[in-house]
Short mmCIF file of C-alpha atoms in Angstrom, two decimals:
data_model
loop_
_atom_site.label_atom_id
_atom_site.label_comp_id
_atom_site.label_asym_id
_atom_site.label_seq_id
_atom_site.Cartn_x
_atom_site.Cartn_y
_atom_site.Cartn_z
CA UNK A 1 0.00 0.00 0.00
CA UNK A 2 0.94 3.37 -0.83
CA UNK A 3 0.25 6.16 2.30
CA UNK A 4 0.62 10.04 1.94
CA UNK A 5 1.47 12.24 4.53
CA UNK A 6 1.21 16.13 3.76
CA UNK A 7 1.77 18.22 6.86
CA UNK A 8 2.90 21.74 7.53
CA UNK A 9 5.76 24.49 8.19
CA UNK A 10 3.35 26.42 10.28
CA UNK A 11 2.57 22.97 12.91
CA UNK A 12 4.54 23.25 16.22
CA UNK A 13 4.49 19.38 16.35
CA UNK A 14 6.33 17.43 14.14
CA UNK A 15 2.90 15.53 12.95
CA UNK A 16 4.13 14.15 10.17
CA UNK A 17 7.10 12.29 11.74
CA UNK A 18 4.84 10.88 14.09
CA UNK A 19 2.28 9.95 11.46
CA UNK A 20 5.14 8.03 9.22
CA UNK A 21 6.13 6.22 12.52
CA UNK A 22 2.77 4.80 13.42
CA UNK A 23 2.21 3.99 9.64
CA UNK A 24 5.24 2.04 9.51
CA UNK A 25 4.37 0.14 12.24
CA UNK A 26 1.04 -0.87 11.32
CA UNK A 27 1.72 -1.33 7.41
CA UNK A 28 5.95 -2.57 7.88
CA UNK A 29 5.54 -2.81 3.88
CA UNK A 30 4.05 0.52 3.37
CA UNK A 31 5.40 2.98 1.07
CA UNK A 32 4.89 6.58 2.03
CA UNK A 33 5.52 9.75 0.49
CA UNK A 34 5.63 13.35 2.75
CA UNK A 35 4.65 16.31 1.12
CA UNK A 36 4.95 19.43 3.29
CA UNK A 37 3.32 22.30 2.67
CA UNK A 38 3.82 26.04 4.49
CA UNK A 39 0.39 25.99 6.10
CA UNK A 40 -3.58 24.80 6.07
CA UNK A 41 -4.71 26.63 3.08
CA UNK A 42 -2.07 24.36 0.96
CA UNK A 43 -3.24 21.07 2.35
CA UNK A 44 -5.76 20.73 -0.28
CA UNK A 45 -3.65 20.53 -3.73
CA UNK A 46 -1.00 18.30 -1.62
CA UNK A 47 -3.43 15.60 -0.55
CA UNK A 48 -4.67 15.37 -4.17
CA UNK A 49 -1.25 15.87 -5.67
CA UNK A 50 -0.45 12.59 -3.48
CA UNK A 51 -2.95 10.79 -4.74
CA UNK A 52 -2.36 11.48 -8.28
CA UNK A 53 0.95 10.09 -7.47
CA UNK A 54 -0.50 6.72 -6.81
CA UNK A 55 -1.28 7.11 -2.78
CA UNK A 56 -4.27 4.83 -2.06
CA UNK A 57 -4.85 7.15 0.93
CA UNK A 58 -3.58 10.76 2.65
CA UNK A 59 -3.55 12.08 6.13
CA UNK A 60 -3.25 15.34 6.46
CA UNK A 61 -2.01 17.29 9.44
CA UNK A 62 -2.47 20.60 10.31
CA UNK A 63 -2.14 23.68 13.07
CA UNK A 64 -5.04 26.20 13.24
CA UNK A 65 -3.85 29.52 15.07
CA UNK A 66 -5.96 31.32 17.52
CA UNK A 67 -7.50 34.30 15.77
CA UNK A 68 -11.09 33.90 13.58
CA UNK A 69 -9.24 34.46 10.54
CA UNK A 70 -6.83 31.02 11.22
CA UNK A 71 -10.56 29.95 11.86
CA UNK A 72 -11.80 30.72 8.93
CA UNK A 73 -8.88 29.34 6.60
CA UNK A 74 -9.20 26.12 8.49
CA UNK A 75 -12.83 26.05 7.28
CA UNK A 76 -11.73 26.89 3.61
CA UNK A 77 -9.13 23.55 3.74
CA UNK A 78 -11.67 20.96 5.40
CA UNK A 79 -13.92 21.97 2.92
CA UNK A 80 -10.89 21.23 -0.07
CA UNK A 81 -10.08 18.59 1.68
CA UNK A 82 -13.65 16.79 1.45
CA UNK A 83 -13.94 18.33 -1.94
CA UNK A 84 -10.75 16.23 -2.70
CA UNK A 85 -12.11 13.02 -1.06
CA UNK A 86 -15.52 12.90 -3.14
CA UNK A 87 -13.51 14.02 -6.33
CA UNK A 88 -10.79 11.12 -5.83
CA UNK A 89 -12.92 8.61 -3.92
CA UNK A 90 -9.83 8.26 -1.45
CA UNK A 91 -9.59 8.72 1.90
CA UNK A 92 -8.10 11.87 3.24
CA UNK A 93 -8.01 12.06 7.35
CA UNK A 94 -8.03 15.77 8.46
CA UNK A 95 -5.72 16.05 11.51
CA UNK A 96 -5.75 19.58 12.76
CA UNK A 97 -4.52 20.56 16.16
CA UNK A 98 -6.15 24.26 17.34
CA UNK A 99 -4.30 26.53 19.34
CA UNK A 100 -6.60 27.67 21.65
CA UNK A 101 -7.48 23.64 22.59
CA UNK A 102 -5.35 23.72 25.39
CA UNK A 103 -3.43 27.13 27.35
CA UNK A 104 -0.49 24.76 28.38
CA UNK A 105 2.06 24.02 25.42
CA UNK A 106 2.89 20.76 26.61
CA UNK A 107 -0.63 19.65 26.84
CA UNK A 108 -1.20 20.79 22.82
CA UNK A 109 1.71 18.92 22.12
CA UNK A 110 0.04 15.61 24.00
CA UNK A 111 -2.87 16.46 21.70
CA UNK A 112 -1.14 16.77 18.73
CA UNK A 113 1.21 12.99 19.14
CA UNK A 114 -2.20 11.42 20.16
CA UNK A 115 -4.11 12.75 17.03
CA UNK A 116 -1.73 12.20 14.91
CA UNK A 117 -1.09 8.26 15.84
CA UNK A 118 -4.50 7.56 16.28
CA UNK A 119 -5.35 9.01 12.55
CA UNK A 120 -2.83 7.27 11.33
CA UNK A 121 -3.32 4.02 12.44
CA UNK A 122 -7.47 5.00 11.37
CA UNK A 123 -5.66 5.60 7.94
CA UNK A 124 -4.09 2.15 8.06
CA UNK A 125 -7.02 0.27 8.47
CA UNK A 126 -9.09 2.45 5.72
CA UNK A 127 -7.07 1.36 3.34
CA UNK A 128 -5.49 -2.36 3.87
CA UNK A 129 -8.78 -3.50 4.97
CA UNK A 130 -11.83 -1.74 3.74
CA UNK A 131 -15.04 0.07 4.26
CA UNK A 132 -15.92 -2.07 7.44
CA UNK A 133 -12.44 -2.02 9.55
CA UNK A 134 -13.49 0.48 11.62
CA UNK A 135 -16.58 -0.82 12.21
CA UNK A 136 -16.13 -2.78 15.43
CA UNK A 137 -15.20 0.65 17.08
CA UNK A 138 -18.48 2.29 15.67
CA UNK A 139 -20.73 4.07 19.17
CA UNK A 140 -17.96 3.54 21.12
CA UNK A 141 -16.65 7.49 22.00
CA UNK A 142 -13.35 7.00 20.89
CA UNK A 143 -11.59 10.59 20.55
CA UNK A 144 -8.34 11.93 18.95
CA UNK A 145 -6.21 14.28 21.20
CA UNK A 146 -8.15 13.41 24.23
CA UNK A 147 -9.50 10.64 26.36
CA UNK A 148 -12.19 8.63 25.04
CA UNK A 149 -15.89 9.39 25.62
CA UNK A 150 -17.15 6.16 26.00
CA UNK A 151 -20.12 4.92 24.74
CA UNK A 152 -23.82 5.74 26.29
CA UNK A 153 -25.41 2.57 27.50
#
């Protein structure tokens, strides 16, 4: 299988790293390609730039500053990055970390290695086994970046 991993300049987490690790691990005969970009806005044309190269799926991983306006560009790339998804029929995981999730640095950067790895192993399973590899996991509150939810019983 054949993973892409676009990331950014503008992340203060090396995302992608982390992202390449955990695919690695779960795929050992995975071939990846990274494809950073300066910031959101670009994730777009990189995600479908790696799947014209042949990727059979893309996560993409992202840092969204504090002010409406990083807001606002974030909503302009999820809404590429679906645009992408329906036009390719490939899977593109949005990872985005927001600045203003945590005050602490230390706790973004916890969010940022957990959403990351858990995306990427999602990623993984998208696309070596299908449609229906995640569904064992379906209702049960599983989050990215923080502790699970749980499900309602």
């Amino acid at each position: 299988m054949k993973y892409g991993v676009a990331d950014t300049t503008f992340s203060r987490v090396d995302m992608g790293a982390i992202a390449i690790k955990v695919i690695k691990r779960e795929d050992p005969d995975a071939e990846i390609i990274r494809y950073t970009v300066p910031g959101i806005k670009d994730l777009p044309v990189a995600a479908r730039r790696l799947i014209d190269s042949g990727c059979d799926g893309v996560i993409t991983l992202g840092w969204v500053g504090k002010t409406m306006l990083d807001k606002y560009s974030y909503l302009a790339t999820s809404i590429g990055l679906i645009i992408v998804q329906v036009l390719t029929s490939k899977h593109v995981i949005d990872v985005t970390v927001h600045e203003d999730e945590a005050d602490d640095e230390e706790k973004l950067k916890e969010i940022a290695i957990d959403r990351a790895s858990k995306h990427a192993r999602n990623l993984v399973l998208l696309v070596k086994e299908g449609k229906n590899s995640l569904t064992p996991y379906a209702g049960k509150g599983l989050r990215q970046g923080y502790k699970d939810a749980g499900s309602i019983d």
